[in-house]
mmCIF file of C-alpha atoms in Angstrom:
data_model
loop_
_atom_site.group_PDB
_atom_site.id
_atom_site.type_symbol
_atom_site.label_atom_id
_atom_site.label_comp_id
_atom_site.label_asym_id
_atom_site.label_seq_id
_atom_site.Cartn_x
_atom_site.Cartn_y
_atom_site.Cartn_z
ATOM 1 C CA MET A 1 0.006 -0.038 0.577
ATOM 2 C CA LEU A 2 1.201 3.155 -0.919
ATOM 3 C CA GLU A 3 0.648 6.162 2.326
ATOM 4 C CA LEU A 4 0.808 9.567 3.478
ATOM 5 C CA THR A 5 1.094 10.608 6.528
ATOM 6 C CA SER A 6 0.893 14.018 8.728
ATOM 7 C CA LYS A 7 0.888 14.399 11.985
ATOM 8 C CA GLU A 8 -2.990 13.908 12.135
ATOM 9 C CA ILE A 9 -3.339 11.728 9.301
ATOM 10 C CA SER A 10 -2.496 8.741 7.446
ATOM 11 C CA ALA A 11 -3.613 7.330 4.067
ATOM 12 C CA GLY A 12 -2.942 4.661 1.764
ATOM 13 C CA PHE A 13 -3.256 4.005 -1.688
ATOM 14 C CA SER A 14 -3.991 2.001 -4.646
ATOM 15 C CA THR A 15 -2.698 2.111 -8.383
ATOM 16 C CA LEU A 16 -6.089 0.309 -8.712
ATOM 17 C CA GLY A 17 -8.395 2.950 -9.412
ATOM 18 C CA ALA A 18 -6.121 5.612 -8.424
ATOM 19 C CA ARG A 19 -8.139 4.666 -5.035
ATOM 20 C CA LEU A 20 -8.298 6.278 -1.886
ATOM 21 C CA LEU A 21 -7.786 2.421 0.090
ATOM 22 C CA SER A 22 -7.628 4.235 3.849
ATOM 23 C CA LEU A 23 -7.870 7.091 5.593
ATOM 24 C CA ARG A 24 -6.836 6.919 9.461
ATOM 25 C CA LEU A 25 -7.677 9.636 12.558
ATOM 26 C CA ALA A 26 -6.020 8.989 15.924
ATOM 27 C CA GLY A 27 -5.899 5.948 14.346
ATOM 28 C CA VAL A 28 -9.963 5.828 14.425
ATOM 29 C CA GLU A 29 -10.877 4.229 10.318
ATOM 30 C CA LEU A 30 -12.906 6.064 8.644
ATOM 31 C CA LEU A 31 -12.771 4.680 5.166
ATOM 32 C CA ALA A 32 -15.253 1.561 4.739
ATOM 33 C CA GLY A 33 -14.231 -0.785 1.591
ATOM 34 C CA GLY A 34 -12.152 -3.448 0.803
ATOM 35 C CA GLY A 35 -8.653 -3.276 2.492
ATOM 36 C CA SER A 36 -7.054 -5.222 -1.230
ATOM 37 C CA ASP A 37 -7.209 -5.043 -4.514
ATOM 38 C CA GLU A 38 -9.061 -8.563 -3.513
ATOM 39 C CA GLU A 39 -11.094 -7.563 -2.012
ATOM 40 C CA CYS A 40 -12.121 -4.099 -3.824
ATOM 41 C CA LEU A 41 -13.166 -6.697 -7.486
ATOM 42 C CA ALA A 42 -14.984 -9.334 -5.457
ATOM 43 C CA GLY A 43 -16.763 -6.549 -3.891
ATOM 44 C CA ASP A 44 -17.340 -2.662 -4.677
ATOM 45 C CA TRP A 45 -14.816 -2.239 -7.232
ATOM 46 C CA THR A 46 -15.988 1.902 -6.666
ATOM 47 C CA ALA A 47 -14.721 1.816 -3.318
ATOM 48 C CA GLY A 48 -12.336 5.106 -3.096
ATOM 49 C CA ALA A 49 -11.709 4.566 -7.084
ATOM 50 C CA ILE A 50 -11.332 7.176 -9.255
ATOM 51 C CA CYS A 51 -14.436 6.591 -11.917
ATOM 52 C CA GLY A 52 -14.329 7.279 -15.551
ATOM 53 C CA ARG A 53 -14.075 8.403 -17.856
ATOM 54 C CA VAL A 54 -17.535 9.455 -17.200
ATOM 55 C CA ALA A 55 -19.228 8.833 -13.659
ATOM 56 C CA GLY A 56 -22.307 8.122 -12.942
ATOM 57 C CA ARG A 57 -25.085 6.330 -15.642
ATOM 58 C CA ILE A 58 -25.563 7.308 -19.334
ATOM 59 C CA SER A 59 -28.972 6.063 -20.745
ATOM 60 C CA PHE A 60 -29.341 4.098 -22.866
ATOM 61 C CA ALA A 61 -25.072 3.735 -23.395
ATOM 62 C CA ARG A 62 -25.222 7.334 -25.760
ATOM 63 C CA PHE A 63 -24.361 10.255 -26.254
ATOM 64 C CA SER A 64 -24.001 13.053 -29.268
ATOM 65 C CA LEU A 65 -21.120 15.422 -29.639
ATOM 66 C CA ASP A 66 -20.950 17.899 -32.124
ATOM 67 C CA GLY A 67 -23.279 16.846 -34.408
ATOM 68 C CA ILE A 68 -21.450 12.792 -33.900
ATOM 69 C CA SER A 69 -24.080 10.388 -31.484
ATOM 70 C CA TYR A 70 -21.851 7.358 -30.256
ATOM 71 C CA GLN A 71 -22.738 4.314 -28.666
ATOM 72 C CA LEU A 72 -20.985 3.086 -25.181
ATOM 73 C CA ALA A 73 -20.512 0.131 -23.325
ATOM 74 C CA ALA A 74 -22.371 -0.861 -21.847
ATOM 75 C CA ASN A 75 -22.716 -2.088 -18.123
ATOM 76 C CA MET A 76 -26.052 -1.147 -16.306
ATOM 77 C CA GLY A 77 -28.570 -3.408 -19.103
ATOM 78 C CA ALA A 78 -28.889 -1.353 -21.457
ATOM 79 C CA HIS A 79 -27.121 1.390 -19.763
ATOM 80 C CA GLN A 80 -23.515 2.481 -18.702
ATOM 81 C CA LEU A 81 -22.484 3.300 -15.661
ATOM 82 C CA HIS A 82 -18.985 4.886 -14.098
ATOM 83 C CA GLY A 83 -17.645 3.945 -17.508
ATOM 84 C CA GLY A 84 -18.497 0.686 -18.687
ATOM 85 C CA PRO A 85 -17.453 -2.585 -18.247
ATOM 86 C CA ASP A 86 -13.538 -1.640 -18.533
ATOM 87 C CA ASN A 87 -13.865 1.653 -16.708
ATOM 88 C CA PHE A 88 -11.179 3.309 -14.888
ATOM 89 C CA ALA A 89 -11.308 2.397 -11.395
ATOM 90 C CA ILE A 90 -10.689 -1.619 -12.519
ATOM 91 C CA ARG A 91 -7.605 -0.210 -14.024
ATOM 92 C CA HIS A 92 -3.615 -0.080 -13.315
ATOM 93 C CA TRP A 93 -2.239 3.089 -12.429
ATOM 94 C CA THR A 94 1.155 4.538 -13.010
ATOM 95 C CA ALA A 95 2.225 5.986 -9.933
ATOM 96 C CA ARG A 96 4.838 8.346 -9.049
ATOM 97 C CA ARG A 97 5.554 10.647 -5.401
ATOM 98 C CA MET A 98 6.609 14.001 -5.321
ATOM 99 C CA GLU A 99 7.191 14.733 -1.112
ATOM 100 C CA ASP A 100 3.587 15.263 -0.646
ATOM 101 C CA SER A 101 2.097 14.306 -2.831
ATOM 102 C CA LEU A 102 1.379 10.615 -4.604
ATOM 103 C CA ARG A 103 0.350 11.079 -8.529
ATOM 104 C CA PHE A 104 -1.052 8.736 -10.660
ATOM 105 C CA GLU A 105 -1.317 8.728 -14.273
ATOM 106 C CA LEU A 106 -3.939 6.599 -16.656
ATOM 107 C CA HIS A 107 -4.268 6.688 -20.701
ATOM 108 C CA SER A 108 -7.190 6.253 -22.457
ATOM 109 C CA PRO A 109 -7.251 5.598 -26.309
ATOM 110 C CA ASP A 110 -9.217 6.622 -28.575
ATOM 111 C CA GLY A 111 -12.402 4.372 -28.756
ATOM 112 C CA ASP A 112 -11.669 3.045 -25.396
ATOM 113 C CA GLN A 113 -15.280 2.119 -23.983
ATOM 114 C CA GLY A 114 -16.608 3.735 -26.967
ATOM 115 C CA TYR A 115 -15.618 7.249 -25.917
ATOM 116 C CA PRO A 116 -13.914 9.288 -28.318
ATOM 117 C CA GLY A 117 -10.649 10.678 -28.529
ATOM 118 C CA ALA A 118 -6.951 9.913 -26.166
ATOM 119 C CA LEU A 119 -7.303 10.941 -23.102
ATOM 120 C CA ASP A 120 -4.886 11.119 -21.143
ATOM 121 C CA ALA A 121 -5.844 11.050 -17.086
ATOM 122 C CA SER A 122 -3.675 12.253 -13.507
ATOM 123 C CA ALA A 123 -5.232 12.247 -9.956
ATOM 124 C CA THR A 124 -3.006 13.599 -8.310
ATOM 125 C CA TYR A 125 -3.470 13.208 -3.833
ATOM 126 C CA THR A 126 -1.961 15.890 -1.561
ATOM 127 C CA LEU A 127 -1.675 15.936 2.475
ATOM 128 C CA ALA A 128 -1.233 18.709 4.384
ATOM 129 C CA ALA A 129 -1.859 19.052 8.407
ATOM 130 C CA ASN A 130 -6.651 17.629 8.590
ATOM 131 C CA VAL A 131 -6.510 18.851 4.081
ATOM 132 C CA LEU A 132 -6.440 15.658 1.127
ATOM 133 C CA ARG A 133 -6.407 17.405 -1.840
ATOM 134 C CA LEU A 134 -7.146 15.791 -4.817
ATOM 135 C CA ASP A 135 -6.550 17.151 -8.107
ATOM 136 C CA LEU A 136 -7.484 15.587 -11.567
ATOM 137 C CA GLU A 137 -6.960 16.774 -14.436
ATOM 138 C CA ALA A 138 -7.784 14.906 -19.036
ATOM 139 C CA ARG A 139 -6.030 15.945 -21.273
ATOM 140 C CA VAL A 140 -7.363 14.572 -25.385
ATOM 141 C CA THR A 141 -6.876 14.817 -28.294
ATOM 142 C CA LYS A 142 -10.159 16.336 -29.912
ATOM 143 C CA PRO A 143 -13.563 16.517 -28.440
ATOM 144 C CA THR A 144 -14.693 14.057 -25.782
ATOM 145 C CA VAL A 145 -17.182 14.425 -22.897
ATOM 146 C CA VAL A 146 -15.285 12.967 -18.461
ATOM 147 C CA ASN A 147 -16.522 13.586 -15.603
ATOM 148 C CA LEU A 148 -13.791 12.274 -13.263
ATOM 149 C CA THR A 149 -14.998 12.033 -9.482
ATOM 150 C CA ASN A 150 -13.435 10.054 -6.232
ATOM 151 C CA HIS A 151 -16.281 6.784 -5.091
ATOM 152 C CA ALA A 152 -14.340 7.223 -1.381
ATOM 153 C CA TYR A 153 -17.357 5.815 1.086
ATOM 154 C CA TRP A 154 -16.981 7.528 4.553
ATOM 155 C CA ASN A 155 -18.140 6.534 7.994
ATOM 156 C CA LEU A 156 -17.282 9.141 10.417
ATOM 157 C CA ALA A 157 -17.938 6.449 12.914
ATOM 158 C CA GLY A 158 -15.104 4.779 12.223
ATOM 159 C CA GLY A 159 -18.213 1.939 11.532
ATOM 160 C CA SER A 160 -19.736 1.860 14.519
ATOM 161 C CA ARG A 161 -22.787 3.593 13.541
ATOM 162 C CA ASP A 162 -24.917 3.256 10.701
ATOM 163 C CA ALA A 163 -25.517 5.992 7.609
ATOM 164 C CA PHE A 164 -28.013 7.345 9.015
ATOM 165 C CA ALA A 165 -26.358 8.347 12.389
ATOM 166 C CA HIS A 166 -24.317 10.696 10.537
ATOM 167 C CA GLU A 167 -25.413 14.783 9.946
ATOM 168 C CA LEU A 168 -25.140 15.940 6.291
ATOM 169 C CA LEU A 169 -25.631 19.487 4.884
ATOM 170 C CA ILE A 170 -25.140 19.966 1.423
ATOM 171 C CA ASP A 171 -25.014 23.388 -0.105
ATOM 172 C CA GLY A 172 -27.314 22.738 -2.590
ATOM 173 C CA ALA A 173 -30.719 24.438 -4.058
ATOM 174 C CA HIS A 174 -31.641 21.987 -6.342
ATOM 175 C CA PHE A 175 -31.234 18.154 -6.687
ATOM 176 C CA LEU A 176 -32.043 15.793 -10.597
ATOM 177 C CA PRO A 177 -35.422 13.759 -9.898
ATOM 178 C CA LEU A 178 -34.592 10.727 -11.095
ATOM 179 C CA ASP A 179 -36.661 7.809 -12.970
ATOM 180 C CA GLU A 180 -37.140 4.055 -11.590
ATOM 181 C CA LEU A 181 -33.841 3.043 -12.395
ATOM 182 C CA LEU A 182 -32.130 6.302 -11.351
ATOM 183 C CA LEU A 183 -31.718 8.098 -14.401
ATOM 184 C CA PRO A 184 -32.143 11.273 -14.354
ATOM 185 C CA THR A 185 -34.903 12.125 -16.572
ATOM 186 C CA GLY A 186 -33.973 16.306 -17.586
ATOM 187 C CA GLU A 187 -36.213 17.645 -14.682
ATOM 188 C CA ILE A 188 -34.065 19.985 -12.028
ATOM 189 C CA ARG A 189 -35.795 20.080 -9.227
ATOM 190 C CA ALA A 190 -35.687 22.635 -5.509
ATOM 191 C CA VAL A 191 -35.107 21.079 -3.147
ATOM 192 C CA LYS A 192 -36.641 23.127 0.232
ATOM 193 C CA GLY A 193 -39.012 21.242 2.126
ATOM 194 C CA THR A 194 -38.420 18.270 0.651
ATOM 195 C CA ARG A 195 -36.291 15.189 1.689
ATOM 196 C CA TRP A 196 -33.289 16.900 -0.207
ATOM 197 C CA GLU A 197 -33.065 19.394 2.070
ATOM 198 C CA PHE A 198 -29.470 20.074 3.092
ATOM 199 C CA HIS A 199 -29.256 23.258 4.315
ATOM 200 C CA ALA A 200 -28.380 23.048 8.073
ATOM 201 C CA LEU A 201 -26.743 20.095 9.565
ATOM 202 C CA ARG A 202 -28.789 17.738 10.422
ATOM 203 C CA PRO A 203 -29.258 13.318 9.916
ATOM 204 C CA ILE A 204 -29.814 11.740 7.180
ATOM 205 C CA GLY A 205 -31.725 9.365 7.879
ATOM 206 C CA GLU A 206 -32.628 7.176 5.365
ATOM 207 C CA ALA A 207 -31.708 6.123 1.529
ATOM 208 C CA TYR A 208 -30.517 8.456 -0.687
ATOM 209 C CA ASP A 209 -28.702 8.143 -4.168
ATOM 210 C CA ASN A 210 -29.403 11.805 -5.757
ATOM 211 C CA PHE A 211 -27.407 14.476 -7.081
ATOM 212 C CA TRP A 212 -28.004 18.140 -5.659
ATOM 213 C CA VAL A 213 -26.811 20.987 -7.756
ATOM 214 C CA LEU A 214 -24.599 22.437 -6.008
ATOM 215 C CA SER A 215 -24.788 26.907 -5.144
ATOM 216 C CA GLY A 216 -21.889 28.957 -6.816
ATOM 217 C CA PRO A 217 -20.207 28.460 -10.237
ATOM 218 C CA ARG A 218 -18.520 25.656 -11.697
ATOM 219 C CA GLY A 219 -14.958 26.261 -11.654
ATOM 220 C CA THR A 220 -14.320 28.385 -7.963
ATOM 221 C CA MET A 221 -13.461 26.651 -5.474
ATOM 222 C CA GLY A 222 -16.530 26.622 -2.463
ATOM 223 C CA ARG A 223 -17.453 24.298 0.808
ATOM 224 C CA ALA A 224 -19.730 21.619 -0.935
ATOM 225 C CA LEU A 225 -21.132 18.985 2.380
ATOM 226 C CA VAL A 226 -20.844 18.904 5.756
ATOM 227 C CA LEU A 227 -20.595 15.676 7.646
ATOM 228 C CA ARG A 228 -20.379 14.628 11.609
ATOM 229 C CA ASP A 229 -21.190 11.842 13.070
ATOM 230 C CA PRO A 230 -22.896 13.460 16.179
ATOM 231 C CA ALA A 231 -21.631 10.963 18.774
ATOM 232 C CA SER A 232 -17.970 11.895 18.400
ATOM 233 C CA GLY A 233 -17.606 14.372 17.089
ATOM 234 C CA ARG A 234 -15.167 13.915 14.060
ATOM 235 C CA HIS A 235 -16.585 16.259 10.671
ATOM 236 C CA MET A 236 -14.619 16.343 7.258
ATOM 237 C CA GLU A 237 -15.714 19.540 5.030
ATOM 238 C CA VAL A 238 -15.890 18.615 0.835
ATOM 239 C CA TRP A 239 -14.870 21.572 -0.903
ATOM 240 C CA THR A 240 -14.378 21.124 -4.813
ATOM 241 C CA THR A 241 -14.420 23.544 -7.879
ATOM 242 C CA GLU A 242 -16.585 21.646 -9.279
ATOM 243 C CA ALA A 243 -20.613 21.807 -10.159
ATOM 244 C CA GLY A 244 -22.636 19.495 -8.439
ATOM 245 C CA MET A 245 -22.058 16.585 -5.456
ATOM 246 C CA GLN A 246 -23.376 13.225 -5.870
ATOM 247 C CA MET A 247 -24.542 10.780 -2.365
ATOM 248 C CA TYR A 248 -25.110 8.019 -2.194
ATOM 249 C CA THR A 249 -25.851 5.712 0.834
ATOM 250 C CA ALA A 250 -24.848 2.166 0.087
ATOM 251 C CA GLU A 251 -27.580 0.575 -0.250
ATOM 252 C CA HIS A 252 -26.334 -2.308 -2.364
ATOM 253 C CA TRP A 253 -23.967 -3.017 -0.180
ATOM 254 C CA ASN A 254 -24.942 -6.973 0.790
ATOM 255 C CA PRO A 255 -22.803 -9.977 3.229
ATOM 256 C CA GLY A 256 -21.710 -11.282 0.324
ATOM 257 C CA PHE A 257 -19.377 -8.257 -0.730
ATOM 258 C CA PRO A 258 -15.947 -8.424 1.785
ATOM 259 C CA GLY A 259 -14.351 -5.837 3.271
ATOM 260 C CA LYS A 260 -11.240 -4.894 6.565
ATOM 261 C CA THR A 261 -12.831 -5.810 8.667
ATOM 262 C CA GLY A 262 -16.042 -8.057 8.158
ATOM 263 C CA PRO A 263 -18.001 -8.325 5.169
ATOM 264 C CA LEU A 264 -19.731 -4.897 3.642
ATOM 265 C CA LYS A 265 -23.749 -4.316 5.977
ATOM 266 C CA GLN A 266 -26.219 -2.394 3.630
ATOM 267 C CA TYR A 267 -26.066 1.459 4.339
ATOM 268 C CA ALA A 268 -22.879 0.591 6.603
ATOM 269 C CA ALA A 269 -21.137 3.975 5.048
ATOM 270 C CA ILE A 270 -21.806 7.231 2.587
ATOM 271 C CA ALA A 271 -20.830 7.682 -1.588
ATOM 272 C CA ILE A 272 -19.901 11.716 -1.657
ATOM 273 C CA GLU A 273 -18.892 12.247 -4.936
ATOM 274 C CA PRO A 274 -18.704 16.002 -6.312
ATOM 275 C CA GLN A 275 -18.580 15.366 -9.883
ATOM 276 C CA ASN A 276 -20.091 17.624 -12.934
ATOM 277 C CA PHE A 277 -23.983 16.406 -13.993
#
C-alpha cells in the first residue's frame, strides 16, 4: 500500500483505480470498503476509486456531440455506469511520489469504451495537516466528454454506527429527479420543503442516491458538503470546483461484499462524489 502521512492523518492508496483505500484519523479508520485490491474487485469495485471516463449513469449508453452520435459500452443493462465494463476504477494507474503528494496517471486510447479521442488522466493526492486534496486532470486529443470523481465511502463513526446516524449539510438548492432506473429525467427541482433539503446539518436518516446542484459557479472552489458523526464529534468538509455532488448511502451493499473488517453491510457508509452533471 502506498501511503501519505501527516501529524493528524494517515492515508493509504492503491494503483488499482488510483484508489484511496484507507484514511485514519487518530487511529480510527474513516473509510469503508475493501482493504486490498482483491477485496475491492470481489465487492464494491468503486469504493475509493477514480471513476471514469464518466462517473455516474449515461442513459442507453449513448450521447451526441457536435452532431455525431456515440454508442458506448453498456454495463448496467442497456445503460452505462461509471465508465463502462472496463472502466478507470478497475485499471492499474502508474504512480509516482512527489514530496507530500502521490500522482497517478492513466492513458485511455481513442475509442476506449466507445468514447472519442485519446485521453490522459491524472489524479494527484496531497496531504497537509488535516487536509487531503485531490486534483483531477484530463487532456484529450479531440472533443469528448469526461467526468472524473473519487468514489470513497465514508463512515466517521469508524463503523460503529451506520450512514443514517450521520449528520449532513449540502450547499445546494436544487437536485436532479430520477426515474425508476435511477437515470436523470432532465428536470432540475428545488430541494426546499423536501427530504433532499440539507441546508443545515441534520441526520441523514434514510436512503439516498441523488445528485445535488451546488451553489456558486463551476470552477470556483467552495465548501459544498459537511459530514458529521454527532456521537464522536468527528466531522469533515468537502470543498470542490465542480457543479454538483452525488451522495449515496450504500444501499446495494450486502454480506457477499468483503470489507476491511468483515462483510460490508447495507447502509454502512456514505459515498460522496463531487462531479459535473
